[in-house]
Coordinates of C-alpha atoms in Angstrom, one line a residue:
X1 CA 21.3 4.3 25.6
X2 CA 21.3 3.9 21.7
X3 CA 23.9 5.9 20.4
X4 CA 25.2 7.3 16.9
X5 CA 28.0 6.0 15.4
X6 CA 30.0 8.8 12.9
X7 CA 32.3 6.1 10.9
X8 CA 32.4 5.7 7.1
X9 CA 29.0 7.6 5.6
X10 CA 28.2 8.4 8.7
X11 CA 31.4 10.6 9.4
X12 CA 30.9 12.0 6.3
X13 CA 27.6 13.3 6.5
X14 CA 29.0 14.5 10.3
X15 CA 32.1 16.2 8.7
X16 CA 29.3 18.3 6.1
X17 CA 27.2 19.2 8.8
X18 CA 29.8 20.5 10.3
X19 CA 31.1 22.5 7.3
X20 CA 27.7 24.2 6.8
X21 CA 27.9 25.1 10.6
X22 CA 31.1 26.7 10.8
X23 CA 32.1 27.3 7.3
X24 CA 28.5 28.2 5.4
X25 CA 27.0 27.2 2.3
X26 CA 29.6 29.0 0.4
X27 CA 32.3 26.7 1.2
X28 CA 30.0 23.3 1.3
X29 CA 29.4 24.4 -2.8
X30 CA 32.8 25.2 -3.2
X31 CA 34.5 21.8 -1.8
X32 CA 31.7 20.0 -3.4
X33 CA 29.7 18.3 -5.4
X34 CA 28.6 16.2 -2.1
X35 CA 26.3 14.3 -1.2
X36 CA 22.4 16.0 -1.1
X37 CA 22.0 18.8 1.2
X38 CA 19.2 17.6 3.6
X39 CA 20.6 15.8 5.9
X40 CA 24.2 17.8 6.3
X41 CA 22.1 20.6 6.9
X42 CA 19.5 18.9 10.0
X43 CA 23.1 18.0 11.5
X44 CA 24.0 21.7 11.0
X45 CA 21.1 22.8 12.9
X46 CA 21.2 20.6 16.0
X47 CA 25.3 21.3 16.1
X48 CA 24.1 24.8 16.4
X49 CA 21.5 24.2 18.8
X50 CA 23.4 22.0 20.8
X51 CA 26.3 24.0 21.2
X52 CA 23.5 26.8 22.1
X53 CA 22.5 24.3 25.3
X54 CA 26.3 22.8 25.8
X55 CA 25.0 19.5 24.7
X56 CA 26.4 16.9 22.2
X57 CA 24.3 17.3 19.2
X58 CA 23.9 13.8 18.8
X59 CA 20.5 14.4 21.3
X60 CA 19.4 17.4 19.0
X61 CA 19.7 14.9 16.2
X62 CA 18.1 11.9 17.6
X63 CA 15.3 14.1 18.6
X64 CA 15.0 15.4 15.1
X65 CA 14.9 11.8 14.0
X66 CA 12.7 10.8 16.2
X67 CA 10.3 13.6 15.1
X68 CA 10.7 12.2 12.2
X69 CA 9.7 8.7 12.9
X70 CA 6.2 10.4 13.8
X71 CA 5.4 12.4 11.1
X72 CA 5.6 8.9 9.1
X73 CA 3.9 7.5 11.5
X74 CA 1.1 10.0 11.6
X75 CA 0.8 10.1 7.2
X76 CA 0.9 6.3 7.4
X77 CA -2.0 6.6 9.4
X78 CA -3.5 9.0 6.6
X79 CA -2.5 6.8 3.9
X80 CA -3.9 3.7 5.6
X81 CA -7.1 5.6 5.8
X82 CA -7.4 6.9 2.1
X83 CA -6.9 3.4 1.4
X84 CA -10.4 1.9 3.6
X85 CA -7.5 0.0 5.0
X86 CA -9.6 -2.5 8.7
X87 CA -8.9 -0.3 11.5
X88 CA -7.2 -3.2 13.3
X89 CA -4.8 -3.6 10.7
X90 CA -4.2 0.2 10.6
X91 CA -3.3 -0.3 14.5
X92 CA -0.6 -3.4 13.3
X93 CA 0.9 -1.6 10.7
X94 CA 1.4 2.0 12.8
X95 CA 2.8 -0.2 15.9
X96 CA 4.8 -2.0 13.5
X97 CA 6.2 1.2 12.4
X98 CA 6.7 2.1 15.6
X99 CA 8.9 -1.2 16.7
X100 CA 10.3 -2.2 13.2
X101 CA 14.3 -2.5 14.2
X102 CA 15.1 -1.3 10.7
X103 CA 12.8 2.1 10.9
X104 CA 13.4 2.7 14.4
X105 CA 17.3 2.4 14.0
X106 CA 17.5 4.6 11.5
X107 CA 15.9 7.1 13.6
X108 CA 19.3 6.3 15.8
X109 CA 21.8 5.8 12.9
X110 CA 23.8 9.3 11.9
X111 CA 22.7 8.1 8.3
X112 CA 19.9 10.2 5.9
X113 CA 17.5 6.9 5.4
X114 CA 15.1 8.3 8.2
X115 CA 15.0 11.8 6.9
X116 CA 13.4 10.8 3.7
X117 CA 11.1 8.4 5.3
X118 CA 8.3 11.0 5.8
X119 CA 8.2 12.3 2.6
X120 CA 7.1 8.9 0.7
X121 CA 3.6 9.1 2.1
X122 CA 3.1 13.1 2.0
X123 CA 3.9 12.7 -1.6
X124 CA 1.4 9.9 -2.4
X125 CA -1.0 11.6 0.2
X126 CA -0.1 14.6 -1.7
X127 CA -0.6 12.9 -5.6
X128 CA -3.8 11.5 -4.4
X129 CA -5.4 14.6 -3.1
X130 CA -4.6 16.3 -6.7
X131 CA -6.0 13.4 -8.5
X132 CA -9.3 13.7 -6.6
X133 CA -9.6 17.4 -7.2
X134 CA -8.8 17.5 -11.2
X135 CA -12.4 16.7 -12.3
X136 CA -14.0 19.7 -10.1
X137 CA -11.8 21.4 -8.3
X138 CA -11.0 25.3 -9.3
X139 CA -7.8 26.2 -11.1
X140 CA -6.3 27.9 -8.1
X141 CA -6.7 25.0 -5.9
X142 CA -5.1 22.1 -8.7
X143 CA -2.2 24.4 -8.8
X144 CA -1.8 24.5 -5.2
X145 CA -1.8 20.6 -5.1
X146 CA 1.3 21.0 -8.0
X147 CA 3.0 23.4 -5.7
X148 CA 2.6 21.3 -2.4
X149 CA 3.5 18.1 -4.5
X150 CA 6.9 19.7 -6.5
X151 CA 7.8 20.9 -2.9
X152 CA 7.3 17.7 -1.5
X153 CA 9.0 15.9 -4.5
X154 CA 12.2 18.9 -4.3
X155 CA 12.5 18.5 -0.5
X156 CA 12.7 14.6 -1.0
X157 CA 15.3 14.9 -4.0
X158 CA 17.7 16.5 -1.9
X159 CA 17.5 14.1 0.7
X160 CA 18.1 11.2 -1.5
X161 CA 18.5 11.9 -5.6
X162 CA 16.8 9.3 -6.8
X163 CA 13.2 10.4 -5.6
X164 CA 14.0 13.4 -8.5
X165 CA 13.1 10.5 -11.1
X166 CA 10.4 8.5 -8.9
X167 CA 8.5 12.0 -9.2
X168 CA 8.8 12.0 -13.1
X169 CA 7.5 8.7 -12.7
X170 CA 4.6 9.3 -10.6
X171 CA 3.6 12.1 -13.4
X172 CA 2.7 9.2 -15.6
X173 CA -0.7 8.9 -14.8
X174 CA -1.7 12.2 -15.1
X175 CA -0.1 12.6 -18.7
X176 CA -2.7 9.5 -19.5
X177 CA -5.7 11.2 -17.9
X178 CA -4.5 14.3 -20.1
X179 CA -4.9 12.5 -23.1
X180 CA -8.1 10.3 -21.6
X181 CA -9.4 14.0 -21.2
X182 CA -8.4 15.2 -24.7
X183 CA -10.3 12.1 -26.6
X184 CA -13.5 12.9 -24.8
X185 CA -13.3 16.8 -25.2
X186 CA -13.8 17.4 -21.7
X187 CA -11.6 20.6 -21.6
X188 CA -11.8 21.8 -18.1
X189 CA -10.2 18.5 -16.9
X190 CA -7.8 18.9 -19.2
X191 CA -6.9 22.5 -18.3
X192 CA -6.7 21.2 -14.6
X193 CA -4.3 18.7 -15.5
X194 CA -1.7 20.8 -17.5
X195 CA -2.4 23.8 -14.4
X196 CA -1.1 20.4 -11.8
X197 CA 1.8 19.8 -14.0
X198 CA 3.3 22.9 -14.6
X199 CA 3.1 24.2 -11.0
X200 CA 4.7 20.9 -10.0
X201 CA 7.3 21.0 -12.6
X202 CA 8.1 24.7 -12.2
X203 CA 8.7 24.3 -8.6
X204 CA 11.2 21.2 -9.4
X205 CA 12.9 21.9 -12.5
X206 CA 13.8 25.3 -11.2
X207 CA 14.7 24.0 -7.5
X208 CA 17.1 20.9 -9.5
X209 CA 18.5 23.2 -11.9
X210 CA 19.2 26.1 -9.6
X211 CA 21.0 23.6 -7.0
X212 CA 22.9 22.4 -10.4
X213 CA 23.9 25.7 -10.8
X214 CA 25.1 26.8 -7.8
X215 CA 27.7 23.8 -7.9
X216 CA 28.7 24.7 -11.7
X217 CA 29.5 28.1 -10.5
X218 CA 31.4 27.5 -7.2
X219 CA 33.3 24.0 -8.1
X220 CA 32.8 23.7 -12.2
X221 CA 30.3 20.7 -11.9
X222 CA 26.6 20.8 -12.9
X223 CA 26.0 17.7 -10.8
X224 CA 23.0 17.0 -7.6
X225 CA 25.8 14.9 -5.7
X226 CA 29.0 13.7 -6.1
X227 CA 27.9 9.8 -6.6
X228 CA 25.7 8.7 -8.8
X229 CA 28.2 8.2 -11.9
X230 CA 30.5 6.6 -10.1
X231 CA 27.8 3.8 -8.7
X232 CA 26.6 3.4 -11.9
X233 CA 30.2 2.5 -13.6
X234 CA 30.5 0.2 -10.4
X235 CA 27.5 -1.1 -11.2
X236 CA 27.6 -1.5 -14.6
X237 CA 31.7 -2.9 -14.6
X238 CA 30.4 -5.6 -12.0
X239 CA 27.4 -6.7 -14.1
X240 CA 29.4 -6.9 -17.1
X241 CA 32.2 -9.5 -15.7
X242 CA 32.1 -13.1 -16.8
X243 CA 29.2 -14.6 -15.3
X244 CA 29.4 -18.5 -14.2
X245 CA 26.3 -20.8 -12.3
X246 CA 28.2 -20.0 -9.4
X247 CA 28.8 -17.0 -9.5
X248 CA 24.8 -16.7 -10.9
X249 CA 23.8 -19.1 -7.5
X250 CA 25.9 -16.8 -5.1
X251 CA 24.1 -13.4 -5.8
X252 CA 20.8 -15.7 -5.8
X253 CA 21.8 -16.6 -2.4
X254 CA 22.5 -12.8 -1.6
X255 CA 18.9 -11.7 -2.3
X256 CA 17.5 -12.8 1.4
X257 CA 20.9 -11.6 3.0
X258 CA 24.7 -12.2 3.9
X259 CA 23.5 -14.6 6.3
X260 CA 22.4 -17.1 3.7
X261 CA 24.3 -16.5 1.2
X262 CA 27.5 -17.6 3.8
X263 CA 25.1 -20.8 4.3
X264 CA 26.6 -22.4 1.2
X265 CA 29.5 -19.7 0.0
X266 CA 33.0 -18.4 1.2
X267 CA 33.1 -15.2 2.9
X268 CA 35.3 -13.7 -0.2
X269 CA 32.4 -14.8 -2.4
X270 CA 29.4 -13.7 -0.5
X271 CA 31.7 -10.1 0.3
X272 CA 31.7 -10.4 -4.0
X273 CA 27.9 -10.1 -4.1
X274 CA 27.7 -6.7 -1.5
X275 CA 26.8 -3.6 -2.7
X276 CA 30.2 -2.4 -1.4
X277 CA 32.1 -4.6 -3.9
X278 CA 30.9 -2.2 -6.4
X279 CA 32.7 1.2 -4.8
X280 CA 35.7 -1.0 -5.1
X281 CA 35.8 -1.9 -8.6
X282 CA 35.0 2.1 -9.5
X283 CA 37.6 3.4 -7.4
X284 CA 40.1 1.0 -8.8
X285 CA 39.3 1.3 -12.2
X286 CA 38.3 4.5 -13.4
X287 CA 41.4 6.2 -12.0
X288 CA 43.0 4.9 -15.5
X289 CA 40.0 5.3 -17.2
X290 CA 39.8 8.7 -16.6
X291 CA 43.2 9.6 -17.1
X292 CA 43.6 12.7 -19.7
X293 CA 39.9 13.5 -19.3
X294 CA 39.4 17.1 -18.0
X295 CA 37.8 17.7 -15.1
X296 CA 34.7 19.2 -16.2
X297 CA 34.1 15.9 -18.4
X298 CA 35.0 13.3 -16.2
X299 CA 31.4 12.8 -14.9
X300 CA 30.0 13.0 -18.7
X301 CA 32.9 10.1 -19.4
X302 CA 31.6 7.9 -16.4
X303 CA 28.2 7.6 -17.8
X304 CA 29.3 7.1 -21.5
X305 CA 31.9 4.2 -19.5
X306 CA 28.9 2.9 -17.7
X307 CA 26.8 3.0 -21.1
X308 CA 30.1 1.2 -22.9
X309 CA 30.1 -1.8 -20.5
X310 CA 26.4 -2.4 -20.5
X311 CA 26.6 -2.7 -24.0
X312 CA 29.1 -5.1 -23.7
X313 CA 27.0 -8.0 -22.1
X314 CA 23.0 -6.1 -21.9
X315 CA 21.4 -9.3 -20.8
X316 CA 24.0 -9.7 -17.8
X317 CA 23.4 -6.7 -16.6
X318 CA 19.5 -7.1 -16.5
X319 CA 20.0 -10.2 -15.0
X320 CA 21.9 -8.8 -12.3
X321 CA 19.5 -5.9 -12.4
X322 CA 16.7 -8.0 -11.6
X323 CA 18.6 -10.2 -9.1
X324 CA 19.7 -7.0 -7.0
X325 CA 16.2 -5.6 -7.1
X326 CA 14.6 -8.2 -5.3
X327 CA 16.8 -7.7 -2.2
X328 CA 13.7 -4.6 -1.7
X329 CA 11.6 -7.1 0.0
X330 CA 14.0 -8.2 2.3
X331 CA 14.2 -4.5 3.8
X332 CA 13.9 -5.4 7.6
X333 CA 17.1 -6.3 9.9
X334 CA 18.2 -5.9 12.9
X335 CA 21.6 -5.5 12.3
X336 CA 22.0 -1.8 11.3
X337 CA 25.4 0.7 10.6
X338 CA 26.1 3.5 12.3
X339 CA 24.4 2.7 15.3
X340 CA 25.0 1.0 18.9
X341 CA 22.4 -0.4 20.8
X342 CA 22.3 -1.1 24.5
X343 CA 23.6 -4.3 25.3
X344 CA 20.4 -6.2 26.2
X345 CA 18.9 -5.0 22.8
X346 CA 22.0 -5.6 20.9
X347 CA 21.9 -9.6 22.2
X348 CA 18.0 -9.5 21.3
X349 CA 18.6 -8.2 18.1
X350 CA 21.7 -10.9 17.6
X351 CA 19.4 -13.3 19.0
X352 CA 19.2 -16.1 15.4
X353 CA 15.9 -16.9 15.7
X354 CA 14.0 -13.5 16.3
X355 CA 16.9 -12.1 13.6
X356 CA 15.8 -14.3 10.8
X357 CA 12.2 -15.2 11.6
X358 CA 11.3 -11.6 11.4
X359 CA 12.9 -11.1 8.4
X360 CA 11.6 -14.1 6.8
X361 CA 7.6 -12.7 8.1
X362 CA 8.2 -9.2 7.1
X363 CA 9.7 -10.1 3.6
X364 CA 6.8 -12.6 2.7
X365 CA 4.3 -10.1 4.1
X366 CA 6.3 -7.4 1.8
X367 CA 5.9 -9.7 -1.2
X368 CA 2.3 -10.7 -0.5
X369 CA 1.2 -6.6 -0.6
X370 CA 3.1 -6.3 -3.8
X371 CA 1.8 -8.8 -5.5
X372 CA -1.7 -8.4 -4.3
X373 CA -1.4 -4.4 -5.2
X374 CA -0.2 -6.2 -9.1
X375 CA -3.1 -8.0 -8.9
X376 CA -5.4 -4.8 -8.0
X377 CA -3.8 -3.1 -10.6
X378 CA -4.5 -6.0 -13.6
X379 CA -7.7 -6.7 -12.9
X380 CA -8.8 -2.6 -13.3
X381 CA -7.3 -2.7 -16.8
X382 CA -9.3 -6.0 -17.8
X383 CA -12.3 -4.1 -16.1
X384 CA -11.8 -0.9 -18.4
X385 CA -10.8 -3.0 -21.5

């Protein structure tokens, strides 16, 4: 049988779920800032439930996940459908979900990926439903859209922190059809538009801040997790360095994978190009770096650090910025952390061709939908100019 691995991040979300189970909330803020709370607190739940039934809670937790893996399958399904997507390609894409080593691993890796999974469609199911009922729709029902979407948006942010700026993002559009709706006077649209926006934002800002809060009072740090500064020194000390064509080739070669890049690099220098290399430089240099600061300032010093070495060489950084980002289409593998698979599906998985070939298919299919959605997108703004 598959089974969870707790090593590395994986023992460390263990060890918080564990906190929250014997020790409460009360001590998780007080030893913290750690990482967002979602995730600790699902293992929390099936440690509880599983002691309860004198099981390991590693079966609580894969059932969870796997429960999980169908709710995104079931919105997909929703989303495919909003979108007038063939029926025959809505049955490809849901069994794809449903066999996709990378999705379905992380339903059986101790690691948060799978528990944000099904909140990427609720939300855009969620944005599109308010977007259709702006023009008509009463007040009270807009600002039940905002609610449902800040929760949506709030539950996601403290699974993974970053979806706390994707939802500021995805406000963008509205604040255009605000103004689109000022110009032409037409003022209930407009009132239905500020009505989605505030309820969003007030169940959000309040949910962020308050979760701020509760850290600044129990450990002295207004921070969501204990990370993000950190990373973005690594980041922005890595980008900074000197920057030769090999160097530039070897991170070119790391965009489809280690496996390639190791085609025509050294270990060392592929190991350079991982996202781990970065951990290492900030753990290594900002213990100097931060020497003197006070505690309560040491995260405020990290970013102005990170802002310092980006304005040392801007263009590197974008470069590398851009390099790193294309390693999104190349999202599938079959070679996962903090899981083991049986042995038959651990050689299949190892197997060279059926390893890269998919990747390769899933990556180019990956790029195709993007660029066909940019397409989409550029020829409605000729159309409206």
């Amino acid at each position: 049988a598959t089974e969870m691995l707790a090593k590395f991040d994986a023992y460390a979300y263990e060890w918080l779920g564990k906190m929250i189970y014997e020790k409460g909330w009360g001590e998780f803020f007080r030893s913290g800032p750690h990482r967002e709370p979602f995730y600790p607190f699902m293992i929390s739940l099936a440690m509880g439930i599983g002691d309860s039934l004198s099981i390991s809670y590693h079966w609580i937790q894969k059932l969870f996940q796997v429960l999980f893996l169908l709710a995104s399958q079931i919105l997909t399904l929703q989303l495919l459908r909003e979108l007038r997507i063939r029926g025959s390609l809505q049955c490809l894409t849901l069994l794809y979900v449903g066999f996709s080593p990378s999705i379905v691993g992380s339903s059986f890796s101790l690691f948060s990926e799978i528990s944000s999974l099904p909140f990427v469609p609720a939300r855009i199911l969620a944005a599109v439903a308010s977007w259709k009922s702006i023009p008509g729709a009463s007040l009270a029902k807009v600002m039940g859209w905002g609610v449902a979407s800040g929760a949506l948006a709030l539950l996601a942010t403290m699974t993974r922190g970053i979806f706390q700026h994707v939802f500021y993002v995805s406000l963008i559009p509205f604040l255009f059809l605000l103004v689109s709706a000022w110009r032409a006077k037409t003022g209930k649209v407009a009132l239905n538009i500020l009505a989605y926006l505030c309820a969003a934002l007030l169940i959000v800002q309040p949910g962020g801040v308050g979760y701020k809060l509760a850290n600044k009072i129990h450990n002295g740090k207004y921070q969501l997790t204990d990370r993000y500064a950190n990373l973005l020194y690594g980041n922005a000390s890595k980008r900074a360095r000197e920057l030769t064509p090999r160097i530039l080739l070897m991170h070119v070669a790391s965009i489809p994978g280690y496996g390639v890049c190791r085609a025509f690099f050294s270990a060392s220098e592929c190991e350079y190009c991982q996202p781990e290399t970065i951990e290492g430089i900030q753990s290594r240099e900002l213990g100097a770096l931060l020497q003197g600061v006070p505690e309560e300032r040491q995260n405020a010093r990290k970013i102005e650090l990170a802002g310092e070495r980006f304005l040392e060489k801007p263009l590197h950084y974008l470069l590398f910025m851009l390099i790193e980002s294309a390693r999104m289409f190349f999202w599938e593998s079959t070679q996962l952390a903090f899981v083991q698979y049986p042995a038959w599906l651990k050689s299949l998985f190892d197997f060279g061709p059926l390893r890269n070939g998919l990747r390769l298919v899933v990556s180019a299919l990956t790029f195709a939908g993007v660029a066909y959605l940019a397409s989409c997108v550029l020829g409605s703004l000729r159309e409206r100019r």
